[in-house]
XYZ file of C-alpha atoms in Angstrom:
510
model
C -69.448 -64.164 -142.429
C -72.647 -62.482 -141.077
C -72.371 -62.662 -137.200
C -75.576 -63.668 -135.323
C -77.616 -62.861 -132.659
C -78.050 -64.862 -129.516
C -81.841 -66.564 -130.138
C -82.041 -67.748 -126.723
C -79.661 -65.175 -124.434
C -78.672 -61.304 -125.370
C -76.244 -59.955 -127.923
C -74.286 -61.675 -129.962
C -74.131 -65.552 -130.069
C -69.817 -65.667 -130.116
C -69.894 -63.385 -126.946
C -71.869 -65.745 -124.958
C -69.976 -67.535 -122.087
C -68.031 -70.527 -123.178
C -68.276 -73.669 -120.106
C -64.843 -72.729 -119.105
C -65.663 -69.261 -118.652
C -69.123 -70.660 -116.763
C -66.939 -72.649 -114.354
C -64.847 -69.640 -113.747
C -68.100 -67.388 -112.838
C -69.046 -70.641 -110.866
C -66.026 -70.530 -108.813
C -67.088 -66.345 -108.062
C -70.292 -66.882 -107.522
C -69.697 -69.737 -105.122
C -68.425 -67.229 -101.942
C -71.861 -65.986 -101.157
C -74.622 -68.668 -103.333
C -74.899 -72.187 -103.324
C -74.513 -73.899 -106.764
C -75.642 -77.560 -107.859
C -72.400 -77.773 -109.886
C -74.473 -78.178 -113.150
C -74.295 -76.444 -116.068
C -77.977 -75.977 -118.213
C -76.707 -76.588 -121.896
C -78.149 -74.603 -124.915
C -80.416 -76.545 -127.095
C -79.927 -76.890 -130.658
C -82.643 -75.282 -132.851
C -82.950 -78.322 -134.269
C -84.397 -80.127 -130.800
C -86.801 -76.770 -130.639
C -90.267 -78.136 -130.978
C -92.066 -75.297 -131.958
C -96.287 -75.183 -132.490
C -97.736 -75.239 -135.954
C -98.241 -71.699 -137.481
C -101.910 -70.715 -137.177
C -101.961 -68.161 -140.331
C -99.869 -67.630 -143.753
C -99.452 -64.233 -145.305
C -102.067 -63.384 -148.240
C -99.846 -63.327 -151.527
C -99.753 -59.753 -151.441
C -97.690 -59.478 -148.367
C -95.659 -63.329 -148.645
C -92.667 -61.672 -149.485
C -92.396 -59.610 -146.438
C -93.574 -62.720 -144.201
C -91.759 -65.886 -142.934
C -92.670 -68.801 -141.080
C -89.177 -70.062 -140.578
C -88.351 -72.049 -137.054
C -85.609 -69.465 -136.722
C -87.645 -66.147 -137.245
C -90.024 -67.366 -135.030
C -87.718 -68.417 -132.154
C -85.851 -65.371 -131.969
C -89.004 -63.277 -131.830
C -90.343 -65.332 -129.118
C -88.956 -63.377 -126.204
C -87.686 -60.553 -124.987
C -84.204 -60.775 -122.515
C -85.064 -60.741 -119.382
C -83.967 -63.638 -117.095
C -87.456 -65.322 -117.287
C -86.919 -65.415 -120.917
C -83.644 -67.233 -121.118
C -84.348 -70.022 -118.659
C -87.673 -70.641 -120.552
C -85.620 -70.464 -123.705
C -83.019 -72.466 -122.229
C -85.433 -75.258 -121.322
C -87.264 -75.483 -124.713
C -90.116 -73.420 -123.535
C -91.171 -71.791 -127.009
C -94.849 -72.280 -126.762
C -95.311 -68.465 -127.248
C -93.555 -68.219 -130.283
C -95.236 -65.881 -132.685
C -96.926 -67.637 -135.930
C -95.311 -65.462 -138.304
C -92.795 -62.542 -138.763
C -93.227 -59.727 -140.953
C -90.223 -57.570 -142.132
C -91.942 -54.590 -143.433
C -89.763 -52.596 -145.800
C -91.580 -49.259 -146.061
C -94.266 -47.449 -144.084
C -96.903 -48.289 -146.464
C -95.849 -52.007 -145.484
C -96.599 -51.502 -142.077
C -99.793 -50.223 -143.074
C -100.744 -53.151 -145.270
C -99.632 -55.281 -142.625
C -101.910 -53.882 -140.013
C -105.035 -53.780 -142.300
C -104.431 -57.501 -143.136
C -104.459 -57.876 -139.160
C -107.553 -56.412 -138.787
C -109.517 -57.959 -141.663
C -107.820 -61.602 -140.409
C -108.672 -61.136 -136.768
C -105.079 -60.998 -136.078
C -102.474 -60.028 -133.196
C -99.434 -57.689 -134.058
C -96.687 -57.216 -131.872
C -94.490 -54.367 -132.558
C -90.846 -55.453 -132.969
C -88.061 -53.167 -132.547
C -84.419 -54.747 -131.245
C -86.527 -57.874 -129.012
C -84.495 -56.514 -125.953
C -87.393 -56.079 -123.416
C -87.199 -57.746 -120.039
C -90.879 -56.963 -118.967
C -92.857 -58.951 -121.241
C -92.944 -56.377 -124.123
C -92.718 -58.394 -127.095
C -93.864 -61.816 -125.549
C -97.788 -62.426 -126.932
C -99.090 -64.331 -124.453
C -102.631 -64.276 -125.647
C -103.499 -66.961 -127.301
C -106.983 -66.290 -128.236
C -106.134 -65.081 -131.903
C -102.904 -65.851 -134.133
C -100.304 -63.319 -133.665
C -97.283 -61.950 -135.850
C -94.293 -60.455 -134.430
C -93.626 -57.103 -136.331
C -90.050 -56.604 -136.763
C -89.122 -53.109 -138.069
C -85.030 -53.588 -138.498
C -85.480 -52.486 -142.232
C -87.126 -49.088 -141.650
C -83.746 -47.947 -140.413
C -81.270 -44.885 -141.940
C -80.724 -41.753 -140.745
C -82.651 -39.945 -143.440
C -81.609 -36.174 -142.995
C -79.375 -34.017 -140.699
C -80.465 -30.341 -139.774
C -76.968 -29.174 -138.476
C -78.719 -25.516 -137.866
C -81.318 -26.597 -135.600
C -79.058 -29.988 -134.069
C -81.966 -32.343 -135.229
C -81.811 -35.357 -137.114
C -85.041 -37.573 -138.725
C -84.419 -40.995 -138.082
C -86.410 -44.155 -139.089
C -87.577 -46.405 -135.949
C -86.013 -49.405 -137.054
C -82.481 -47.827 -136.925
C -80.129 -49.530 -134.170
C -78.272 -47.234 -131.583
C -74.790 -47.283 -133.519
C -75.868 -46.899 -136.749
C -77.739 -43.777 -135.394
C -74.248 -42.572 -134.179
C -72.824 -43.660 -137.625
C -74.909 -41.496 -139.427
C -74.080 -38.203 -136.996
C -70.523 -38.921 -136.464
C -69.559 -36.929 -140.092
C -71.556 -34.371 -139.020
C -69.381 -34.224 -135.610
C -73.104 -34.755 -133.738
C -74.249 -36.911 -131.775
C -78.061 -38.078 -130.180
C -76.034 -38.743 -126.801
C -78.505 -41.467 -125.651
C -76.684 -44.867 -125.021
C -78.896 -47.170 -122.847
C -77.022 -50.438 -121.906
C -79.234 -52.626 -124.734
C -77.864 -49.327 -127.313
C -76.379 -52.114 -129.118
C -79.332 -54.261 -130.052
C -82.183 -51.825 -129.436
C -83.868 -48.864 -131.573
C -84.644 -45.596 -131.895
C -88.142 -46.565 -132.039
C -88.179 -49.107 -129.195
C -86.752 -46.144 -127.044
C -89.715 -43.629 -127.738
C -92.312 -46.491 -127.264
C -90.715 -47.674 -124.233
C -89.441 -44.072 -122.542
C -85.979 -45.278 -122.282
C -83.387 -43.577 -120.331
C -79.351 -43.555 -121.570
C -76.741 -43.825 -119.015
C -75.657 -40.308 -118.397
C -77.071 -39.485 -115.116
C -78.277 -36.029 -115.176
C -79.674 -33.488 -118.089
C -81.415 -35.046 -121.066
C -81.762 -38.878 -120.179
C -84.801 -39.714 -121.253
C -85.711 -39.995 -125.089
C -88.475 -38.431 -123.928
C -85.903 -35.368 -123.715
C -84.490 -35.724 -127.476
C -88.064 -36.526 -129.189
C -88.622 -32.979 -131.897
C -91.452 -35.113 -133.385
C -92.711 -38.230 -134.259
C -94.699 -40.248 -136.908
C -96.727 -43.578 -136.317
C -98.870 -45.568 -137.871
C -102.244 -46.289 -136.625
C -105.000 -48.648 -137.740
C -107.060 -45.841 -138.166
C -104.600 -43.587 -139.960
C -100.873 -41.795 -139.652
C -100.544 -39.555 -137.207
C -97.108 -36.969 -137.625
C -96.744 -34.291 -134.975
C -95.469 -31.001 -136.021
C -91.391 -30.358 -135.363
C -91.094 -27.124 -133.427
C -88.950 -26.688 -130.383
C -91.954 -26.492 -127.825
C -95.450 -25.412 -128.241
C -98.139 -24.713 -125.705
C -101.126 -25.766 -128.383
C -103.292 -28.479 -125.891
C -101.481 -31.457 -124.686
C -98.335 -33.077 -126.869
C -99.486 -35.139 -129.394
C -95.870 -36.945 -128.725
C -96.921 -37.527 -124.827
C -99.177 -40.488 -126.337
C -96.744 -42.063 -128.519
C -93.562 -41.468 -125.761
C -94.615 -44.805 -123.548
C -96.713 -46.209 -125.563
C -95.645 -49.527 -125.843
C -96.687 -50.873 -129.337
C -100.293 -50.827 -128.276
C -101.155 -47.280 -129.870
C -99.329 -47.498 -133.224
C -96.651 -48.068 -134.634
C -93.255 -45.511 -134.607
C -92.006 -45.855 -137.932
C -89.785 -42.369 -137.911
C -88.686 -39.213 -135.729
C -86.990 -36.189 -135.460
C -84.634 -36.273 -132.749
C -82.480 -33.425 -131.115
C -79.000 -34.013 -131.449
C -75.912 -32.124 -129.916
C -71.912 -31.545 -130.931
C -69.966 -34.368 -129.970
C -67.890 -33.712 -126.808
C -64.360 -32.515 -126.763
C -63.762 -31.640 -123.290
C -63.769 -34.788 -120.813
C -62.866 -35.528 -117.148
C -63.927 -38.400 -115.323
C -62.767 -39.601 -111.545
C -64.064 -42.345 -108.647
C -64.558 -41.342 -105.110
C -64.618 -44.131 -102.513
C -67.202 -43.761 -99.642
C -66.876 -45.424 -96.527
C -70.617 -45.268 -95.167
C -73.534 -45.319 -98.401
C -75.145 -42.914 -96.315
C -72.300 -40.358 -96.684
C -72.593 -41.610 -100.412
C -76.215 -41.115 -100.853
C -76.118 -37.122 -99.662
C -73.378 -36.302 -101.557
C -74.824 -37.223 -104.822
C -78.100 -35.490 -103.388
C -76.177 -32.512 -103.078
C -74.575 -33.205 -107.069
C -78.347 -33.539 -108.351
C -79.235 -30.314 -106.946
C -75.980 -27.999 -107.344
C -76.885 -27.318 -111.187
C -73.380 -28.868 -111.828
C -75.273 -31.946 -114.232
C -72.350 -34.338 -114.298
C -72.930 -36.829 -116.577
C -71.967 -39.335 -115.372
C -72.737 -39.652 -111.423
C -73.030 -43.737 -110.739
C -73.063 -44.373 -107.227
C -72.406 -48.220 -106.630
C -73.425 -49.433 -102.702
C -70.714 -51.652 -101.437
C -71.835 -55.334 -103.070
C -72.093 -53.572 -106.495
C -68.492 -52.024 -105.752
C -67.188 -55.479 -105.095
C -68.900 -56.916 -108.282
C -68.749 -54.077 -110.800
C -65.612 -52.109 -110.019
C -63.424 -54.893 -108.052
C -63.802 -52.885 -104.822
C -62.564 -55.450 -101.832
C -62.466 -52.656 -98.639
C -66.529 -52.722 -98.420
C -66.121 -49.390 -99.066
C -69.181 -48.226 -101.777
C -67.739 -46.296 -105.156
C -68.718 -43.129 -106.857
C -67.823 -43.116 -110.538
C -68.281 -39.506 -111.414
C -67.530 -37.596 -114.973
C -68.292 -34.421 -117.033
C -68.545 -33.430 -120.353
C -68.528 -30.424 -123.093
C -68.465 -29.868 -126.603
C -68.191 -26.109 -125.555
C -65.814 -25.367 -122.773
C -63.149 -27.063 -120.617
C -64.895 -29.104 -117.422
C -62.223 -28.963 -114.537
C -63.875 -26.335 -112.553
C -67.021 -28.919 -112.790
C -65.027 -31.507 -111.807
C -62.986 -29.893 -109.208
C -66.270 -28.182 -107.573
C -68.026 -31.747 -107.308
C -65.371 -33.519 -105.874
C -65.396 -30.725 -103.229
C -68.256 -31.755 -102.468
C -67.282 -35.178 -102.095
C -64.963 -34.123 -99.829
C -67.498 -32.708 -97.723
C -69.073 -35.784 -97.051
C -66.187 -37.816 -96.197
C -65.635 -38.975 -100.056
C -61.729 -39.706 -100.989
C -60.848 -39.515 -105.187
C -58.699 -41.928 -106.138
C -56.580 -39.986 -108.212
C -58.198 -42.508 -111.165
C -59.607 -40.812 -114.328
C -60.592 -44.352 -115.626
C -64.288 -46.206 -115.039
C -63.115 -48.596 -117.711
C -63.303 -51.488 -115.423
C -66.701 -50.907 -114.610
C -67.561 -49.562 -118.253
C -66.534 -53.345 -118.847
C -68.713 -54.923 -116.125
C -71.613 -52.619 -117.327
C -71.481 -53.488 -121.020
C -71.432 -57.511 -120.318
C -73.339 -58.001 -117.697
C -76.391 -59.360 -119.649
C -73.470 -62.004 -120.653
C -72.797 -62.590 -117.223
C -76.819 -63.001 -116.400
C -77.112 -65.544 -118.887
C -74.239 -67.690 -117.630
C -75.472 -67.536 -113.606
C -79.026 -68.244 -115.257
C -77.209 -71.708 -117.315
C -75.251 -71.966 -113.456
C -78.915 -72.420 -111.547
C -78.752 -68.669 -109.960
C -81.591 -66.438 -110.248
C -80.653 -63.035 -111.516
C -82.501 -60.003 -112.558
C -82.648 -56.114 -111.994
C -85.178 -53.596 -111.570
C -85.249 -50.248 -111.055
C -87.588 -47.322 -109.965
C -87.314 -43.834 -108.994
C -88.336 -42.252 -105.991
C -87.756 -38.680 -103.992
C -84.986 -37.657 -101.887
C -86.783 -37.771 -98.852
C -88.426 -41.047 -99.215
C -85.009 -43.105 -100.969
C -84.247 -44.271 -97.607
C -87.017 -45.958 -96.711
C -87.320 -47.516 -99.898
C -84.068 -48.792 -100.165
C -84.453 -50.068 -97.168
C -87.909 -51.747 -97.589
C -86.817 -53.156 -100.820
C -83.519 -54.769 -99.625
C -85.489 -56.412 -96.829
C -88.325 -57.986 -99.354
C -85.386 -59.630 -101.242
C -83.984 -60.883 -97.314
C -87.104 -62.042 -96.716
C -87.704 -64.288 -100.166
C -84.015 -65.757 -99.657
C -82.201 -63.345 -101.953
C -79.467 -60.999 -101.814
C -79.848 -57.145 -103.146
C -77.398 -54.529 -104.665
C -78.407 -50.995 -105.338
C -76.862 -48.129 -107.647
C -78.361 -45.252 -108.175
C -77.922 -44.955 -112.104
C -79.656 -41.657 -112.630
C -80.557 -38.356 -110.903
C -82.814 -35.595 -110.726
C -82.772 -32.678 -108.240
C -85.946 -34.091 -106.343
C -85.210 -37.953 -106.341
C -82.581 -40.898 -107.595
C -83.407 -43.556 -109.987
C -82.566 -46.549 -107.839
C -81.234 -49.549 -109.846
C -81.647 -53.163 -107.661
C -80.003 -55.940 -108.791
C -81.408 -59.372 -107.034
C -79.288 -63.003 -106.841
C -80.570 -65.895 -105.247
C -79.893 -69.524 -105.316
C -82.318 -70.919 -107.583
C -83.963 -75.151 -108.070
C -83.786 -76.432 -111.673
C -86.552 -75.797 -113.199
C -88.050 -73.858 -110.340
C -86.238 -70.344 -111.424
C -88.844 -68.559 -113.011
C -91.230 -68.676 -109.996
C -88.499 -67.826 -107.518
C -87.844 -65.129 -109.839
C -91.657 -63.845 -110.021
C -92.215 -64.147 -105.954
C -88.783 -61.966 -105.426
C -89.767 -59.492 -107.641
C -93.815 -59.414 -106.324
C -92.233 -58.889 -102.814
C -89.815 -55.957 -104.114
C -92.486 -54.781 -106.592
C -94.867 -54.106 -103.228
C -91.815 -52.946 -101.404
C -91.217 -50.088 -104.157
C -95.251 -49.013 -104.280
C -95.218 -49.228 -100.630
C -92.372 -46.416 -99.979
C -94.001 -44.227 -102.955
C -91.876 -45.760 -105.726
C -92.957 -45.943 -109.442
C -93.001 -49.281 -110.973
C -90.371 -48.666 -113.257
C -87.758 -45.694 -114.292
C -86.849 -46.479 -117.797
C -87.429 -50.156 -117.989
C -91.356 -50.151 -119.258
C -94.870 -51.602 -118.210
C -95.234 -54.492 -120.612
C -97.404 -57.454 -119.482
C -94.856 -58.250 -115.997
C -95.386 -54.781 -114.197
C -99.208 -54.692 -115.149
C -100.617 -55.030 -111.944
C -98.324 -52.803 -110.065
C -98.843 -50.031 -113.035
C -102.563 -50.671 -112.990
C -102.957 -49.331 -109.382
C -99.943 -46.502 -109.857
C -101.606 -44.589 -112.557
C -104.301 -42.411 -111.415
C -108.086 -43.952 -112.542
C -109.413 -40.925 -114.673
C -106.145 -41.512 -116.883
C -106.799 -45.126 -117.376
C -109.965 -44.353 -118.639
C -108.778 -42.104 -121.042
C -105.932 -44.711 -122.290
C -108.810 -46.930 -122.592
C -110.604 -44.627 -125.069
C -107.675 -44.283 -127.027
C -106.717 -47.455 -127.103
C -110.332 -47.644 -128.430
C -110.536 -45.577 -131.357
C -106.838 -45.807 -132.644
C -107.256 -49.805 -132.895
C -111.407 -50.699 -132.605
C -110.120 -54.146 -133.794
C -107.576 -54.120 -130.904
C -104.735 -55.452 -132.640
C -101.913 -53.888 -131.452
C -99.699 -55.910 -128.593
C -102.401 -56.904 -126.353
C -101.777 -56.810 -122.454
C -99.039 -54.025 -122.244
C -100.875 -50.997 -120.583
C -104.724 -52.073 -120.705
């Protein structure tokens, strides 16, 4: 039996909370939010009213094209929490008017040619788990097919000399590990969606794994890529580095579906780890917290793994009930033992008042980590309004920030937990995640008006609009005034003469 994915929620459609395990998360929840004591129930496809499809595939291209209620549901959205209560509620006006399933590159070429010549939209369509509005088509003006690349997946070759692998964009995070596990390598990137997403939603939205120091971004593990343009394929040359003008990959790393398409790269890989220690460290005051991981990002030790958790995301992630705030801290090698890592950070630690707790195991909040988009989706059927966002900031300016942040979410009735999920030496990655009692039907724009007030918050105190999460069409107008003017006008002309017909996902970026 072929197990399915969730068309209305994340993941998997068996993993999704069962009403007795919503009244249990009701019971939780009910210590610090009010509740209505309803429960929103899914709708059956079969109640979906869905609009009338606006274009059918010329015969050339019918077999890779569907119209099915089904196809077009699921490619609706994206996952974010404004996606599932609009899903939950029937809300499938955007639904694209057809899905494509290219097979090949020269598919995805067809495809976009047929776009062109039709007057079509084409959004790029890689595991559908954006929560900023990447995949959503909310232009109406023109018909619009969702481009879903799932079959140009494989890893197609394995340089174990150079640690590189060429992988097609369509290939899902653990069949990517499938294919470099007999060669004992591994691409080491592992995002919370690395289930559901791909390799080539990861370049086009800059995604960022969870190891918290070293090479997180993909930007980090991109050799070279390949795309498809409406004006031609573009491949970049693999080489380690080169100094010849600016990186042809720096347009497609970002890019968003708006460019091109990603339909393969070469990726650096590394040996699969052999040598691993991992350990929590409890922390009385954040502040104490917050300067000892400072001191972690800039000793040259690169743990990676170096989650700090303030004291709500302690209690709700790691079962923390002291108010105390939780470091969950780990280090790894394929080459050499770790302890004298280990034993050096926790020094550290010590010297800001941080106690181990003799525990190698972050299971528990490994756990926590893994389901929460589960979890989201059953406080979203509950009434509560739940969503995270995330930024990245410097050292010197993370308090300020924090602070201006958790008092936006005060101020707009909602409650605010921070952990800092990656680090550099010159600044965290903050991670907030908001709750707030929502009004049936009313969730979505309680949602938008906490995050507008945090969004202004994070610009405010020098913040970028997002760390690893994307632009797409909901941080637009913050992104808009973050990147400098001279730029935009040079994404512009891009944008421009790589698709004159403007095809490609229109309103992410421009």
């Amino acid at each position: 039996m072929t197990r399915e994915r969730s068309w209305w929620g994340w993941g998997w459609a068996d993993q999704a909370l069962d009403a007795q395990a919503c009244a249990a998360l009701a019971d939780r929840v009910r210590a610090f939010l009010h509740l209505d004591g309803e429960l929103a129930p899914i709708p059956a496809l079969t109640d979906v009213s869905l609009p009338e499809p606006q274009v059918r595939a010329p015969q050339s291209l019918d077999r890779l094209c569907t119209t099915a209620a089904r196809d077009r549901v699921a490619h609706t959205y994206g996952k974010a929490y404004r996606d599932v209560v609009r899903a939950l509620r029937g809300d499938l006006a955007a639904a694209p008017d057809l899905v494509a399933y290219p097979r090949q590159e020269a598919d995805v070429t067809a495809i976009l040619d047929w776009a062109a010549d039709a007057d079509l939209f084409v959004v790029p369509y890689g595991g559908g788990t954006s929560v900023v509005g990447g995949v959503e088509c909310r232009d109406r003006s023109r018909p619009n097919v969702s481009l879903d690349l799932r079959h140009l997946a494989g890893v197609l070759e394995v340089d174990e000399v150079s640690l590189a692998a060429r992988i097609r964009a369509g290939t899902l995070g653990p069949a990517i590990e499938d294919g470099l596990r007999p060669h004992g390598l591994t691409l080491r990137h592992f995002p919370q969606s690395f289930e559901f997403s791909t390799l080539g939603g990861w370049i086009a939205t800059r995604a960022a794994g969870h190891y918290a120091t070293g090479l997180t971004h993909i930007d980090d593990l991109v050799e070279a890529v390949r795309v498809v343009t409406p004006v031609g394929v573009a491949a970049s040359l693999r080489v380690p580095t080169s100094g010849a003008g600016p990186s042809p990959d720096r347009l497609w790393l970002g890019s968003e579906g708006t460019l091109g398409v990603i339909t393969e790269a070469w990726v650096r890989v590394q040996r699969r780890p052999t040598f691993v220690r991992r350990s929590a460290v409890g922390f009385a005051e954040y502040a104490d917290a917050v300067e000892a991981v400072r001191e972690l990002a800039q000793s040259g030790l690169q743990p990676a793994n170096c989650r700090l958790l303030d004291a709500i995301e302690s209690m709700l992630g790691a079962g923390v009930t002291d108010g105390s705030c939780r470091l969950l801290l780990g280090f790894e090698s394929a080459d050499h033992p770790v302890d004298a890592a280990m034993d050096r950070a926790l020094e550290i630690c010590r010297t800001r008042r941080g106690i181990a707790d003799g525990s190698e195991s972050t299971s528990e909040w490994r756990e926590t980590f893994l389901g929460a988009p589960y979890l989201r989706d059953g406080l979203a059927r509950l009434g509560v309004v739940v969503e995270t966002f995330e930024t990245a900031c410097t050292w010197a300016g993370f308090a300020a920030l924090h602070a201006g942040v958790v008092e936006a979410g005060a101020a707009t009735g909602a409650l605010v937990a921070c952990r800092l999920t990656h680090l550099y030496p010159d600044g965290p990655a903050p991670y907030f995640t908001v709750y707030a009692a929502g009004h049936r039907g009313a969730g979505v724009q309680i949602w938008d008006g906490v995050k507008a007030a945090a969004s202004e918050a994070i610009l405010a105190h020098g913040g970028t609009i997002t760390h690893h999460h994307a632009v797409g069409r909901d941080h637009r107008p913050w992104y808009d005034r973050e990147r400098p003017e001279p730029f935009a006008l040079a994404l512009r002309a891009a944008k421009a003469t790589l698709d004159p017909h403007g095809v490609l996902n229109p309103g992410v970026l421009i």
